[in-house]
Coordinates of C-alpha atoms in Angstrom, one line a residue:
M247 CA -7.6 121.8 56.1
A248 CA -6.4 125.1 54.8
L249 CA -5.8 126.4 58.3
A250 CA -3.6 123.5 59.2
L251 CA -1.5 124.0 56.1
G252 CA -0.8 127.7 56.8
T253 CA 0.2 127.0 60.4
E254 CA 2.7 124.4 59.3
N255 CA 4.3 126.7 56.7
K256 CA 4.9 129.4 59.4
R257 CA 6.5 127.0 61.7
Q258 CA 8.9 125.8 59.0
V259 CA 9.7 129.4 58.1
I260 CA 10.6 130.2 61.8
I261 CA 12.8 127.1 62.2
A262 CA 14.6 128.0 59.0
S263 CA 15.2 131.6 60.1
V264 CA 16.6 130.4 63.5
L265 CA 18.9 127.9 61.8
G266 CA 20.1 130.6 59.4
V267 CA 20.9 133.0 62.2
I268 CA 22.9 130.2 64.0
L269 CA 24.8 129.4 60.9
V270 CA 25.7 133.1 60.4
I271 CA 27.0 133.4 64.0
C272 CA 29.0 130.2 63.7
G273 CA 30.5 131.3 60.4
F274 CA 31.5 134.7 61.9
V275 CA 33.2 133.0 64.8
V276 CA 35.1 130.5 62.6
F277 CA 36.2 133.3 60.2
H278 CA 37.4 135.4 63.2
M279 CA 39.4 132.5 64.7
F280 CA 41.2 131.5 61.4
F281 CA 41.4 134.7 59.4
G282 CA 41.3 137.4 62.1
S283 CA 44.2 139.8 62.8
S284 CA 46.8 138.5 65.4
S285 CA 48.7 141.8 65.8
P286 CA 49.2 143.2 69.3
S287 CA 47.4 146.4 68.4
D288 CA 44.2 144.5 67.6
S289 CA 44.3 142.4 70.7
G290 CA 44.7 145.3 73.0
P291 CA 47.6 147.1 74.8
V292 CA 50.4 144.9 76.2
P293 CA 51.6 145.9 79.7
A294 CA 55.4 146.8 79.7
T295 CA 57.7 144.5 81.7
P296 CA 60.0 146.3 84.1
A297 CA 63.7 145.7 83.5
V298 CA 65.5 143.6 86.0
Q299 CA 68.7 145.1 87.3
N300 CA 71.6 142.8 88.1
Q301 CA 72.6 143.2 91.7
P302 CA 75.8 141.7 93.1
A303 CA 75.3 138.7 95.3
P304 CA 76.8 138.6 98.9
G305 CA 80.4 137.7 98.8
G306 CA 81.2 139.3 95.5
G307 CA 79.9 136.4 93.3
P308 CA 77.0 136.6 90.9
S309 CA 73.6 135.4 92.1
G310 CA 72.4 132.1 90.6
A311 CA 68.8 133.3 90.3
S312 CA 69.6 136.7 88.7
S313 CA 72.6 135.8 86.5
G314 CA 72.0 136.3 82.8
T315 CA 74.1 135.8 79.7
S316 CA 77.7 137.0 79.3
A317 CA 76.5 139.9 77.2
S318 CA 74.2 141.2 79.8
A319 CA 76.9 140.8 82.5
S320 CA 79.5 142.7 80.5
S321 CA 77.1 145.6 79.9
A322 CA 76.3 146.0 83.6
P323 CA 77.4 149.3 85.0
G324 CA 80.6 149.3 87.2
N325 CA 82.4 151.6 89.6
E326 CA 84.3 154.6 88.2
A327 CA 88.1 154.5 88.2
Q328 CA 89.9 157.0 90.4
R329 CA 91.4 159.9 88.6
L330 CA 94.9 160.9 89.7
S331 CA 96.3 164.4 89.6
N332 CA 99.9 165.6 89.4
A333 CA 99.2 168.9 91.1
G334 CA 101.4 168.0 94.2
I335 CA 104.4 166.8 92.2
D336 CA 107.4 169.1 92.3
P337 CA 109.7 168.6 89.2
A338 CA 112.4 170.9 90.4
L339 CA 115.8 169.5 91.5
H340 CA 116.9 170.1 95.1
F341 CA 120.7 170.4 95.0
D342 CA 121.0 170.7 98.8
K343 CA 119.6 167.3 99.3
L344 CA 121.8 165.9 96.6
A345 CA 124.9 167.4 98.3
Q346 CA 123.9 165.8 101.6
S347 CA 123.9 162.4 100.0
E348 CA 127.3 163.0 98.3
D349 CA 128.9 164.1 101.6
V350 CA 128.4 160.7 103.2
E351 CA 131.8 159.2 104.0
Y352 CA 132.6 155.5 104.3
S353 CA 133.3 154.7 108.0
G354 CA 133.7 151.0 108.0
T355 CA 136.3 149.2 110.2
G356 CA 137.6 146.9 107.5
R357 CA 138.9 147.3 103.9
N358 CA 137.2 150.0 101.8
I359 CA 136.1 148.2 98.7
F360 CA 135.3 151.5 96.9
S361 CA 138.9 152.8 97.2
A362 CA 141.8 151.6 95.0
D363 CA 144.3 152.8 97.6
S364 CA 143.0 150.5 100.3
I365 CA 145.6 148.1 101.8
P366 CA 144.8 144.6 100.8
I367 CA 144.3 142.0 103.6
S368 CA 147.2 139.7 104.0
I369 CA 146.3 136.0 103.6
P370 CA 148.4 133.7 105.8
K371 CA 150.4 131.1 103.9
P372 CA 150.1 127.4 104.9
I373 CA 152.9 126.3 107.2
A374 CA 153.5 123.0 105.4
P375 CA 152.1 121.4 102.3
I376 CA 149.3 119.0 102.7
R377 CA 151.2 116.3 100.9
P378 CA 154.9 116.1 101.8
N379 CA 156.0 114.9 98.4
G380 CA 153.7 117.3 96.6
A381 CA 152.4 114.6 94.2
L382 CA 149.4 112.4 94.3
P383 CA 150.0 108.7 95.0
V384 CA 149.8 106.6 91.8
A385 CA 147.4 103.8 92.0
Q386 CA 149.0 100.4 91.3
N387 CA 147.1 98.8 88.5
T388 CA 149.4 95.8 88.2
P389 CA 147.9 92.5 89.4
P390 CA 149.5 91.0 92.4
P391 CA 152.2 88.3 91.8
P392 CA 151.1 84.7 91.8
P393 CA 151.7 82.9 95.1
K394 CA 154.8 80.9 95.5
P395 CA 154.5 77.2 95.0
P396 CA 154.9 75.1 98.2
A397 CA 158.1 73.3 98.9
I398 CA 158.4 69.7 97.7
D399 CA 158.0 67.5 100.7
L400 CA 159.8 64.6 99.1
R401 CA 162.7 63.3 101.1
Y402 CA 165.8 62.0 99.1
F403 CA 167.8 59.8 101.4
G404 CA 170.0 57.6 99.0
Y405 CA 170.7 56.1 95.6
S406 CA 171.9 52.9 93.9
Q407 CA 173.7 52.1 90.7
D408 CA 173.2 48.9 88.6
E409 CA 175.7 47.2 86.1
H410 CA 174.7 49.7 83.4
K411 CA 175.6 52.6 85.7
V412 CA 172.0 53.8 85.8
L413 CA 171.3 55.6 89.1
K414 CA 168.1 55.0 91.0
A415 CA 167.1 57.3 93.9
F416 CA 165.2 56.4 97.1
F417 CA 162.5 58.8 98.4
M418 CA 160.3 58.9 101.3
H419 CA 156.9 60.7 101.2
G420 CA 155.2 60.5 104.5
D421 CA 155.4 56.8 105.6
D422 CA 155.8 55.5 102.0
I423 CA 159.2 54.6 100.5
F424 CA 159.7 54.9 96.7
M425 CA 162.6 53.9 94.3
A426 CA 162.6 55.8 91.0
K427 CA 164.9 56.5 88.1
T428 CA 164.9 59.5 85.8
G429 CA 161.5 60.0 84.2
D430 CA 159.5 58.1 86.8
I431 CA 156.6 59.7 88.7
V432 CA 156.4 59.3 92.5
D433 CA 153.0 59.2 94.2
H434 CA 151.2 60.4 91.0
R435 CA 152.6 63.9 91.5
F436 CA 156.4 64.2 91.5
K437 CA 158.4 63.6 88.3
I438 CA 162.0 62.6 88.8
G439 CA 164.6 64.4 86.7
A440 CA 168.4 64.2 86.8
I441 CA 169.7 62.1 89.7
H442 CA 173.0 63.0 91.3
P443 CA 174.7 61.6 94.4
L444 CA 174.1 64.7 96.4
N445 CA 170.7 66.0 94.9
V446 CA 167.8 65.2 92.6
E447 CA 165.8 67.4 90.3
V448 CA 162.1 66.9 91.1
T449 CA 159.1 68.6 89.3
D450 CA 155.8 69.1 91.1
L451 CA 153.2 68.4 88.4
A452 CA 150.4 70.1 90.4
Y453 CA 152.2 73.5 90.2
N454 CA 154.5 72.8 87.2
N455 CA 157.4 73.8 89.5
T456 CA 160.9 72.2 89.4
Q457 CA 163.1 72.2 92.5
V458 CA 166.4 70.6 93.6
V459 CA 166.0 68.3 96.5
E460 CA 169.2 67.8 98.5
I461 CA 170.1 64.5 100.0
S462 CA 169.0 64.3 103.6
P463 CA 171.6 63.3 106.3
Q464 CA 171.2 59.9 108.0

């Protein structure tokens, strides 16, 4: 009975020791994960990344794969400007060459426009004026005169006189014969005026025109 009790106690001690070691390892791992240092120096050296140089794309335009921001493009190295030198410039005046340019004479065939003594070209005068009267025609703004009224086609061929000495005239208009005294209207158009043995005053009401109709011969 005593042997069995001692063996059981040893077994419990071994199990407890193993569990304790496992707990210690797990605690160390958890502490390292949450509270460990995250600096690059603790995690080991970081390999350096080589800088990428911007190379011009074919055709002079920037490549789509290697194009960066505007700041990196402006800082890219360019070609050096050409330096000029004034070693070959001669500042001295050459009077012989100036004299050659001054000795050039004008040799044109027409009038010398650079000379005040040149004879002016004679301009021929016109033989006759364009307009004989020398004045522009004046436009007539007055309206045209009204047309003349037509002649009265009423034929006066005789008259009669009653006991009161009132004259009545006889007229023919086409195939119709009318007898009218002063103030009467013939054929709804002609108003008879003063009646005389040799003529009659007749007013055309359509044109408001008064004419003297002579007596027609037989």
